[in-house]
Amino acid sequence: MRKASSDSGSEYIATGVVIIIYSVLLLSSSVNAVSNYNSLVQKIWGLSKIFGSRALVLNVKDYGAVGDGVQDDTQVLEDVWNMACSSKVESRIIIPVTSYCLVGPISFGGPCHSKVTLTISGAIVAPSSPDDWNGSNTQKWLYFHNVDRLTVEGRGMIDGMGHEWWARSCKINPENPCRHAPTAITFHRCNNLVVKNLLIVNGQKMQAAFTTCDGVKVSHLSVFAPGGSPNTDGIHISASTNVRVEDSTVRTGDDCISIVSNSSKVQVRRIACGPGHGISIGSLGKSGTCDQVYDVSVRGAFLSNTENGLRIKTWQGGSGFVRNVKFEDVWMENVSNPIIIDQYYCDSKKQCPNKTEAINVHDISFVNVKGTVATKEAIIFACSDVIPCEGLYLEDVELVSASDDIATSFCWDALGSSSGTVYPPACFSTSGSLINETILSNISHIQDV
Ligand SMILES: *[C@@H]1O[C@H](CO)[C@@H](O)[C@H](O)[C@H]1NC(C)=O
Ligand SMILES: *[C@@H]1O[C@H](CO)[C@@H](O)[C@H](O)[C@H]1NC(C)=O
Ligand SMILES: *[C@@H]1O[C@H](CO)[C@@H](O)[C@H](O)[C@H]1NC(C)=O
Ligand SMILES: *[C@@H]1O[C@H](CO)[C@@H](O)[C@H](O)[C@H]1NC(C)=O
Ligand SMILES: *[C@@H]1O[C@H](CO)[C@@H](O)[C@H](O)[C@H]1NC(C)=O
């Protein structure tokens, strides 16, 4: 469905320019034409670059986008995407500063011929009512998939208009039927992806999801949804590897950052979070799945008024592991459950039955984590009876009550060690084989990925 010749117009113009320049240069150097041949080629090549023949620029306004936030621009964005994606030269789609493009669900599919950049300087906005979705797929709103070398940037805004979706959620009103709300922006199988300088507001459910991607760099992203909005994870990383999220702010109703499924080599740097549910690994192992999460490093985070701080949550009955996770340089302000590993996670109305399988959680460290706590239990390690947590490590942890209470630690089948000041004091098991594990597993296992 792509228009293969869509970029030929600009290529012709560029070629014409190059031919004219070539003629001028040829005339001016007629005598020593041969000896000057090499430098001539270089000049032409340089000029063609200056004239920009190497990139196709597509301003949505030029292709019929109304951009008034009222009339539907879905078709225009689809068409422009198809032109960009099939372009033989690198392309840039521009939503200019004055354009406010109302669009329904869109699939931005690859593979694309060349690198594509989507520059959102204006806004992309969703229909305000779920009724306007006309029964179309409600799992995803903006869906980028199978694209290599995509950049999304532009200092503009993506507005999911989530309020009506939240009002109809069964989590907000139990009388409502439970049904899916869409993820605002999904990147699936996108490799070498860059997302930067963007504002995402009021996504209907998850705000930005990265699934099965290899090579993702997110920076200067702001994600804002109300603290009471249901299931609105800010940055969701699933089955992805080589992911770096830095210099970003998330205020939302669910996890600020969630890392799930088989994800690895995830680096999080300088993140502000709150309100929200903190930085979470999991939930993992639901319905007996095998999940393997490893090499996760969070360095530099400010969490304020969040419902959890640094959390690992697994369901009973799953298999796989979480290993080599390091949280460091984290400042907390009035956070509930600042440090928590919960292997009895159960997000259902019925009590979950105890199972004999569990995800193996080991080599997890918390270094230089300080601040104030809203709950009494500042450190909770509720680990599996079947496979205890091993290699837990606390160093320079100081969590004091925000309300003059005494902060405490809770340990269940948790093996580990600590150094430096640790308050509330660590409560690791020190009996039998547990001591062995404690000594063997220490910080040297955990490298900065
Ligand atoms: C839904 O259908 C109405 C009427 O057919 C149309 O005007 C509107 O653009 C559609 N909305 C979406 C998001 O497709
Ligand atoms: C994770 O990887 C393991 C091992 O490759 C595989 O068995 C499992 O199915 C994967 N899990 C998911 C949820 O994809
Ligand atoms: C601290 O957090 C608790 C629990 O979320 C909340 O009730 C309280 O208002 C917060 N205090 C401040 C000073 O924000
Ligand atoms: C499951 O195990 C935990 C810890 O051993 C115990 O406290 C809890 O009562 C058990 N739950 C059920 C439903 O058996
Ligand atoms: C404890 O350590 C000793 C010596 O390192 C080793 O021989 C023994 O097998 C360990 N025991 C357990 C239960 O791991």
Coordinates of C-alpha atoms and ligand atoms in Angstrom, one line a residue:
M1 CA 0.0 0.0 0.0
R2 CA 3.0 2.2 0.1
K3 CA 3.7 4.7 -2.6
A4 CA 7.1 3.7 -3.8
S5 CA 7.6 6.7 -6.0
S6 CA 6.6 9.3 -3.4
D7 CA 10.0 10.7 -2.9
S8 CA 11.0 10.9 -6.6
G9 CA 9.8 14.5 -6.9
S10 CA 12.3 15.8 -4.4
E11 CA 15.0 13.6 -5.8
Y12 CA 14.5 15.2 -9.3
I13 CA 14.7 18.7 -7.9
A14 CA 17.9 17.8 -6.1
T15 CA 19.4 16.1 -9.1
G16 CA 18.6 19.2 -11.2
V17 CA 20.4 21.4 -8.7
V18 CA 23.4 19.2 -8.7
I19 CA 23.6 19.2 -12.6
I20 CA 23.5 23.0 -12.7
I21 CA 26.2 23.3 -10.1
Y22 CA 28.2 20.7 -12.0
S23 CA 28.0 22.7 -15.2
V24 CA 29.1 25.9 -13.5
L25 CA 32.0 24.2 -11.9
L26 CA 33.0 22.5 -15.1
L27 CA 33.1 25.8 -17.1
S28 CA 35.1 27.5 -14.5
S29 CA 37.7 24.8 -14.6
S30 CA 37.8 23.9 -18.3
V31 CA 41.6 24.0 -18.7
N32 CA 42.7 21.6 -16.0
A33 CA 39.5 19.6 -16.1
V34 CA 41.0 16.2 -15.8
S35 CA 43.5 17.1 -13.0
N36 CA 40.7 18.8 -11.1
Y37 CA 38.3 15.9 -11.5
N38 CA 38.7 14.6 -8.0
S39 CA 38.3 17.9 -6.2
L40 CA 35.3 18.6 -8.5
V41 CA 33.6 15.4 -7.5
Q42 CA 34.2 16.2 -3.9
K43 CA 32.7 19.7 -4.3
I44 CA 29.6 18.4 -6.0
W45 CA 29.2 15.7 -3.3
G46 CA 29.5 18.3 -0.6
L47 CA 27.1 20.7 -2.2
S48 CA 24.5 18.0 -2.8
K49 CA 24.7 17.4 0.9
I50 CA 24.2 21.0 1.7
F51 CA 21.2 21.2 -0.6
G52 CA 19.7 18.4 1.4
S53 CA 19.0 15.9 -1.4
R54 CA 19.6 13.2 1.2
A55 CA 16.4 13.7 3.2
L56 CA 12.8 13.7 2.4
V57 CA 10.8 16.2 4.5
L58 CA 7.1 15.7 4.9
N59 CA 5.1 18.4 6.6
V60 CA 1.7 17.0 7.4
K61 CA 0.1 20.4 6.7
D62 CA 1.3 20.1 3.1
Y63 CA -0.6 16.8 2.8
G64 CA -3.9 18.0 4.0
A65 CA -3.8 17.8 7.8
V66 CA -6.3 20.3 9.3
G67 CA -4.6 20.3 12.7
D68 CA -7.4 22.1 14.5
G69 CA -8.0 19.3 17.1
V70 CA -11.6 18.9 15.8
Q71 CA -11.4 17.4 12.3
D72 CA -9.9 14.0 11.9
D73 CA -6.4 13.8 10.5
T74 CA -6.0 10.0 10.9
Q75 CA -5.9 9.4 7.1
V76 CA -3.3 12.1 6.5
L77 CA -0.9 10.8 9.1
E78 CA -1.3 7.2 7.7
D79 CA -0.6 8.4 4.2
V80 CA 2.4 10.5 5.3
W81 CA 3.8 7.6 7.3
N82 CA 3.5 5.3 4.3
M83 CA 5.4 7.9 2.1
A84 CA 8.2 8.2 4.7
C85 CA 8.4 4.5 5.4
S86 CA 8.8 3.7 1.7
S87 CA 11.2 6.5 0.9
K88 CA 14.6 5.4 -0.4
V89 CA 16.3 8.3 1.4
E90 CA 16.1 9.2 5.1
S91 CA 12.9 11.0 5.9
R92 CA 11.4 13.4 8.4
I93 CA 7.7 13.8 9.1
I94 CA 6.9 17.2 10.7
I95 CA 3.9 18.1 12.7
P96 CA 4.4 21.8 12.9
V97 CA 4.1 23.8 16.1
T98 CA 0.6 25.2 15.2
S99 CA -0.9 21.8 14.3
Y100 CA -3.0 19.9 16.8
C101 CA -3.8 16.7 14.9
L102 CA -6.8 14.6 16.1
V103 CA -6.3 11.0 15.2
G104 CA -7.9 7.7 16.0
P105 CA -5.9 4.5 16.4
I106 CA -3.1 4.4 13.9
S107 CA -0.7 1.6 13.0
F108 CA 2.7 2.9 11.9
G109 CA 4.2 -0.2 10.5
G110 CA 7.6 -1.1 9.1
P111 CA 10.0 -2.3 8.0
C112 CA 10.9 1.0 6.4
H113 CA 13.3 1.6 3.6
S114 CA 15.4 4.2 5.5
K115 CA 15.7 6.0 8.7
V116 CA 12.5 7.8 9.7
T117 CA 12.2 10.8 12.1
L118 CA 8.9 11.9 13.4
T119 CA 9.1 15.5 14.7
I120 CA 6.1 16.4 16.8
S121 CA 6.4 20.1 17.5
G122 CA 2.6 20.6 17.7
A123 CA 0.4 17.8 19.1
I124 CA -1.2 14.5 18.4
V125 CA -4.5 14.2 20.3
A126 CA -6.9 11.3 20.7
P127 CA -10.7 11.5 20.4
S128 CA -12.1 12.5 23.8
S129 CA -14.7 9.8 24.1
P130 CA -14.2 6.0 23.9
D131 CA -17.4 6.1 21.8
D132 CA -15.6 7.9 19.0
W133 CA -13.4 4.8 18.5
N134 CA -16.1 3.1 16.6
G135 CA -15.3 -0.3 17.9
S136 CA -11.8 -0.2 16.4
N137 CA -9.0 -2.1 18.1
T138 CA -8.9 -0.6 21.6
Q139 CA -5.6 -2.2 22.7
K140 CA -3.5 0.5 21.1
W141 CA -3.7 4.1 20.0
L142 CA -0.4 5.0 18.4
Y143 CA 1.2 1.8 17.4
F144 CA 4.7 1.8 15.9
H145 CA 5.9 -1.7 15.0
N146 CA 8.7 -3.4 13.1
V147 CA 10.7 -0.2 12.5
D148 CA 14.4 0.0 12.6
R149 CA 16.1 3.4 13.2
L150 CA 13.0 5.4 14.2
T151 CA 13.3 8.7 16.1
V152 CA 10.3 10.4 17.7
E153 CA 11.1 13.8 19.0
G154 CA 10.1 17.4 18.6
R155 CA 9.2 19.2 22.0
G156 CA 5.5 18.7 21.2
M157 CA 2.8 16.8 23.0
I158 CA 0.9 13.5 22.7
D159 CA -2.5 13.7 24.5
G160 CA -4.4 10.5 25.0
M161 CA -7.5 12.3 26.4
G162 CA -7.8 9.5 29.0
H163 CA -10.4 11.1 31.4
E164 CA -13.5 9.4 30.0
W165 CA -11.7 6.1 29.7
W166 CA -10.7 6.3 33.4
A167 CA -14.2 7.3 34.4
R168 CA -15.5 4.1 32.7
S169 CA -12.9 1.8 34.3
C170 CA -13.9 -1.0 36.6
K171 CA -11.0 0.0 38.9
I172 CA -12.6 3.4 39.4
N173 CA -16.2 2.2 39.6
P174 CA -16.7 -1.5 40.3
E175 CA -20.2 -1.3 38.7
N176 CA -18.5 -0.8 35.3
P177 CA -17.8 -3.8 33.1
C178 CA -14.0 -4.4 32.9
R179 CA -12.8 -3.8 29.4
H180 CA -9.5 -2.8 27.8
A181 CA -8.3 0.7 27.4
P182 CA -5.6 1.4 24.8
T183 CA -1.9 1.9 25.5
A184 CA -1.3 5.5 24.3
I185 CA 1.9 4.9 22.4
T186 CA 3.4 1.5 21.7
F187 CA 6.7 0.6 20.2
H188 CA 6.8 -3.1 19.2
R189 CA 9.8 -4.8 17.6
C190 CA 11.4 -1.4 17.1
N191 CA 15.2 -1.6 17.1
N192 CA 17.6 1.4 17.4
L193 CA 14.8 3.6 18.6
V194 CA 15.2 7.1 19.9
V195 CA 12.4 8.9 21.8
K196 CA 13.4 12.3 23.1
N197 CA 12.0 15.7 24.1
L198 CA 8.4 14.8 24.2
L199 CA 5.5 15.3 26.5
I200 CA 2.9 12.5 26.9
V201 CA -0.2 13.4 28.8
N202 CA -3.3 11.6 29.9
G203 CA -2.7 8.3 28.1
Q204 CA -5.8 6.1 28.3
K205 CA -4.0 3.3 30.0
M206 CA -0.2 2.7 29.7
Q207 CA 1.5 5.8 28.5
A208 CA 4.5 4.6 26.6
A209 CA 5.2 0.9 26.1
F210 CA 8.3 -0.7 24.6
T211 CA 7.7 -4.3 23.7
T212 CA 10.2 -6.7 22.1
C213 CA 12.6 -3.9 21.2
D214 CA 16.4 -4.1 21.0
G215 CA 18.2 -0.8 21.4
V216 CA 16.0 2.0 22.8
K217 CA 17.1 5.3 24.1
V218 CA 14.6 7.5 25.9
S219 CA 15.6 10.9 27.1
H220 CA 13.9 14.1 28.2
L221 CA 10.5 12.5 28.2
S222 CA 7.8 13.9 30.4
V223 CA 4.8 11.7 31.2
F224 CA 1.9 13.2 33.1
A225 CA -1.4 11.6 34.2
P226 CA -3.3 12.2 37.4
G227 CA -2.3 10.2 40.5
G228 CA -5.7 8.6 40.6
S229 CA -5.8 7.4 37.0
P230 CA -6.0 3.5 36.7
N231 CA -3.3 1.3 35.1
T232 CA -1.5 4.3 33.7
D233 CA 2.1 2.9 33.9
G234 CA 4.4 5.7 32.6
I235 CA 7.2 3.9 30.8
H236 CA 6.6 0.2 30.3
I237 CA 9.5 -2.0 29.2
S238 CA 8.5 -5.6 28.2
A239 CA 10.6 -8.3 26.6
S240 CA 13.2 -5.7 25.5
T241 CA 16.9 -5.4 25.7
N242 CA 19.5 -2.6 25.6
V243 CA 17.2 0.0 26.9
R244 CA 18.3 3.3 28.4
V245 CA 15.9 5.8 30.0
E246 CA 17.4 9.0 31.2
D247 CA 16.6 12.6 32.4
S248 CA 12.8 12.0 32.4
T249 CA 9.9 12.8 34.7
V250 CA 6.9 10.6 35.3
R251 CA 3.8 11.6 37.3
T252 CA 1.1 9.0 37.0
G253 CA -1.4 6.7 38.6
D254 CA 0.5 3.4 38.3
D255 CA 4.2 2.5 38.0
C256 CA 6.5 5.3 36.8
I257 CA 8.7 2.7 35.2
S258 CA 7.8 -1.0 34.9
I259 CA 10.1 -3.7 33.6
V260 CA 8.5 -7.0 32.8
S261 CA 8.7 -10.2 30.8
N262 CA 12.1 -11.2 29.4
S263 CA 13.9 -7.8 29.7
S264 CA 17.6 -7.3 30.1
K265 CA 20.3 -4.7 30.0
V266 CA 18.0 -1.9 31.2
Q267 CA 19.6 1.3 32.4
V268 CA 17.6 4.0 34.2
R269 CA 19.3 7.3 35.0
R270 CA 18.1 10.5 36.6
I271 CA 14.4 10.0 36.9
A272 CA 11.8 12.0 38.8
C273 CA 8.8 9.9 39.8
G274 CA 5.7 10.8 41.7
P275 CA 2.8 10.6 42.2
G276 CA 2.9 7.0 41.0
H277 CA 3.8 3.5 42.1
G278 CA 7.5 3.8 41.8
I279 CA 10.0 1.9 39.8
S280 CA 8.9 -1.7 39.4
I281 CA 10.3 -4.9 38.1
G282 CA 7.3 -7.0 37.5
S283 CA 4.8 -8.3 38.0
L284 CA 6.4 -11.5 36.8
G285 CA 5.4 -15.1 36.6
K286 CA 1.6 -14.6 36.4
S287 CA -0.3 -17.7 35.4
G288 CA 2.9 -19.8 35.6
T289 CA 4.9 -17.9 33.0
C290 CA 8.6 -18.1 32.7
D291 CA 10.2 -14.6 33.0
Q292 CA 13.9 -13.8 33.0
V293 CA 14.9 -10.3 33.9
Y294 CA 18.6 -9.5 34.4
D295 CA 21.2 -6.7 34.3
V296 CA 19.0 -3.8 35.4
S297 CA 20.6 -0.7 36.8
V298 CA 18.8 2.3 38.2
R299 CA 21.1 5.1 39.2
G300 CA 19.8 8.5 40.2
A301 CA 16.1 8.7 41.0
F302 CA 13.9 11.1 43.0
L303 CA 10.7 9.5 44.2
S304 CA 8.1 11.6 46.0
N305 CA 4.8 10.6 47.5
T306 CA 4.8 7.3 45.6
E307 CA 2.9 4.2 46.7
N308 CA 6.0 2.1 46.3
G309 CA 9.7 3.0 45.8
L310 CA 12.0 0.3 44.4
R311 CA 9.9 -2.8 43.9
I312 CA 10.2 -6.4 42.6
K313 CA 6.9 -8.2 42.5
T314 CA 6.4 -11.8 41.4
W315 CA 3.4 -14.1 41.4
Q316 CA 3.6 -17.5 43.0
G317 CA 3.8 -20.4 40.5
G318 CA 6.0 -18.6 37.9
S319 CA 9.5 -19.7 36.8
G320 CA 12.6 -17.9 35.6
F321 CA 14.6 -15.4 37.5
V322 CA 15.4 -11.8 38.4
R323 CA 19.1 -11.2 38.9
N324 CA 21.8 -8.6 38.8
V325 CA 19.7 -5.6 39.7
K326 CA 21.3 -2.6 41.2
F327 CA 19.4 0.5 42.6
E328 CA 21.7 3.3 43.6
D329 CA 21.6 7.0 44.5
V330 CA 17.9 7.2 45.1
W331 CA 16.3 10.0 47.2
M332 CA 12.8 9.4 48.6
E333 CA 10.3 11.8 50.0
N334 CA 7.3 10.4 51.9
V335 CA 7.3 7.1 50.0
S336 CA 5.2 4.1 51.0
N337 CA 7.1 0.8 50.8
P338 CA 10.4 2.4 49.6
I339 CA 12.2 -1.0 49.3
I340 CA 10.1 -4.0 48.6
I341 CA 10.5 -7.4 47.1
D342 CA 7.1 -9.2 47.1
Q343 CA 7.1 -12.8 45.9
Y344 CA 3.5 -13.2 47.0
Y345 CA 2.1 -10.6 44.6
C346 CA -1.6 -11.1 44.0
D347 CA -3.6 -8.5 42.1
S348 CA -6.9 -10.3 42.3
K349 CA -10.0 -10.1 44.5
K350 CA -9.6 -13.8 45.6
Q351 CA -6.7 -14.8 47.7
C352 CA -4.0 -16.5 45.5
P353 CA -3.3 -20.1 46.5
N354 CA 0.3 -20.9 47.6
K355 CA 2.2 -22.7 44.8
T356 CA 5.4 -24.8 44.7
E357 CA 7.1 -22.9 41.9
A358 CA 8.6 -19.4 42.1
I359 CA 10.8 -17.0 40.3
N360 CA 14.4 -17.0 41.6
V361 CA 15.2 -13.6 42.8
H362 CA 18.9 -13.1 43.5
D363 CA 21.8 -10.5 43.5
I364 CA 19.7 -7.4 44.1
S365 CA 21.4 -4.4 45.7
F366 CA 20.3 -1.1 47.1
V367 CA 23.1 1.4 47.5
N368 CA 22.8 5.0 48.8
V369 CA 19.0 5.0 49.2
K370 CA 17.9 7.8 51.5
G371 CA 14.8 9.8 52.5
T372 CA 11.5 9.7 54.3
V373 CA 8.9 6.9 54.5
A374 CA 5.1 7.2 54.7
T375 CA 4.7 3.6 56.1
K376 CA 6.1 1.9 59.1
E377 CA 7.8 -0.9 57.2
A378 CA 10.5 0.8 55.2
I379 CA 12.2 -2.4 53.9
I380 CA 10.2 -5.5 53.0
F381 CA 11.7 -8.6 51.6
A382 CA 8.8 -11.1 51.4
C383 CA 10.5 -13.9 49.5
S384 CA 9.4 -17.3 48.4
D385 CA 9.3 -20.3 50.8
V386 CA 10.3 -22.5 47.8
I387 CA 13.3 -20.4 46.5
P388 CA 14.4 -17.8 49.0
C389 CA 15.9 -14.5 47.8
E390 CA 19.7 -14.7 47.8
G391 CA 22.4 -12.1 47.5
L392 CA 20.4 -9.2 48.6
Y393 CA 22.7 -6.3 49.5
L394 CA 22.1 -3.0 51.4
E395 CA 24.7 -0.3 51.6
D396 CA 24.2 3.2 53.0
V397 CA 20.4 3.0 53.3
E398 CA 18.8 5.5 55.5
L399 CA 15.0 5.6 55.5
V400 CA 13.3 7.5 58.3
S401 CA 9.7 7.9 59.1
A402 CA 8.0 11.0 57.7
S403 CA 5.8 11.0 60.8
D404 CA 8.1 10.4 63.8
D405 CA 7.3 6.7 63.8
I406 CA 9.9 4.1 64.0
A407 CA 10.8 2.6 60.6
T408 CA 11.2 -1.2 60.5
S409 CA 12.4 -3.9 58.2
F410 CA 10.6 -7.2 57.4
C411 CA 12.3 -10.3 56.1
W412 CA 10.8 -13.6 55.0
D413 CA 13.2 -16.2 53.5
A414 CA 15.6 -13.4 52.6
L415 CA 19.3 -13.9 52.5
G416 CA 21.8 -11.1 52.1
S417 CA 24.4 -8.8 53.6
S418 CA 24.9 -5.1 54.3
S419 CA 27.6 -2.5 54.8
G420 CA 27.8 1.1 55.7
T421 CA 24.9 2.7 57.6
V422 CA 21.7 0.7 57.2
Y423 CA 18.6 2.1 58.8
P424 CA 16.2 0.5 59.6
P425 CA 18.7 -2.3 60.3
A426 CA 18.7 -5.2 57.8
C427 CA 16.9 -8.3 59.0
F428 CA 18.4 -11.0 56.7
S429 CA 18.3 -14.6 57.9
T430 CA 21.6 -15.8 59.5
S431 CA 21.0 -19.4 60.1
G432 CA 22.3 -22.6 58.5
S433 CA 23.1 -22.5 54.9
L434 CA 21.9 -19.0 54.8
I435 CA 25.2 -17.6 56.1
N436 CA 27.0 -19.4 53.2
E437 CA 24.9 -17.7 50.6
T438 CA 25.3 -14.4 52.3
I439 CA 29.1 -14.5 52.1
L440 CA 29.2 -15.8 48.6
S441 CA 26.9 -13.4 47.0
N442 CA 28.0 -9.8 47.3
I443 CA 28.3 -6.7 45.4
S444 CA 31.0 -8.0 43.1
H445 CA 28.3 -9.9 41.2
I446 CA 26.6 -6.7 40.2
Q447 CA 28.3 -4.6 37.6
D448 CA 27.0 -1.5 36.0
V449 CA 25.6 -2.6 32.7
Ligands
LIG1 C1 -16.1 7.4 13.9 O1 -17.2 7.4 13.1 C2 -17.7 8.8 12.8 C3 -19.0 8.7 12.0 O2 -18.9 7.6 11.1 C4 -16.6 9.5 12.1 O3 -17.0 10.9 11.9 C5 -15.3 9.5 13.0 O4 -14.3 10.2 12.3 C6 -14.9 8.1 13.4 N1 -13.9 8.2 14.4 C7 -12.7 7.5 14.3 C8 -11.8 7.7 15.4 O5 -12.5 6.7 13.4
LIG2 C1 11.4 -15.9 28.3 O1 12.5 -16.6 27.9 C2 12.5 -18.0 28.2 C3 13.8 -18.7 27.8 O2 14.2 -18.3 26.6 C4 11.3 -18.7 27.5 O3 11.2 -20.0 27.8 C5 10.0 -17.9 27.9 O4 8.9 -18.4 27.2 C6 10.1 -16.4 27.7 N1 9.0 -15.8 28.4 C7 8.2 -15.0 27.8 C8 7.1 -14.4 28.6 O5 8.3 -14.7 26.6
LIG3 C1 2.6 11.3 52.8 O1 2.0 10.1 52.2 C2 0.8 9.7 52.9 C3 0.4 8.4 52.3 O2 0.4 8.4 50.9 C4 -0.2 10.8 52.7 O3 -1.4 10.4 53.3 C5 0.3 12.1 53.2 O4 -0.6 13.2 53.0 C6 1.7 12.4 52.7 N1 2.2 13.6 53.4 C7 2.7 14.7 52.8 C8 3.3 15.7 53.7 O5 2.6 14.8 51.6
LIG4 C1 0.8 -19.2 52.0 O1 2.1 -19.2 52.7 C2 2.3 -18.1 53.5 C3 3.7 -18.1 54.0 O2 4.1 -19.4 54.4 C4 1.3 -18.2 54.7 O3 1.4 -17.1 55.6 C5 -0.1 -18.2 54.1 O4 -1.1 -18.4 55.1 C6 -0.3 -19.2 53.0 N1 -1.6 -19.0 52.3 C7 -2.4 -20.0 52.0 C8 -3.6 -19.6 51.3 O5 -2.2 -21.1 52.3
LIG5 C1 28.8 -23.9 52.8 O1 30.2 -23.5 52.4 C2 31.1 -24.6 52.5 C3 32.5 -24.1 52.2 O2 32.4 -23.0 51.4 C4 30.6 -25.7 51.4 O3 31.5 -26.8 51.5 C5 29.2 -26.1 51.7 O4 28.8 -27.0 50.7 C6 28.3 -24.9 51.8 N1 27.0 -25.4 52.3 C7 25.8 -25.1 51.6 C8 24.6 -25.6 52.2 O5 25.8 -24.3 50.7

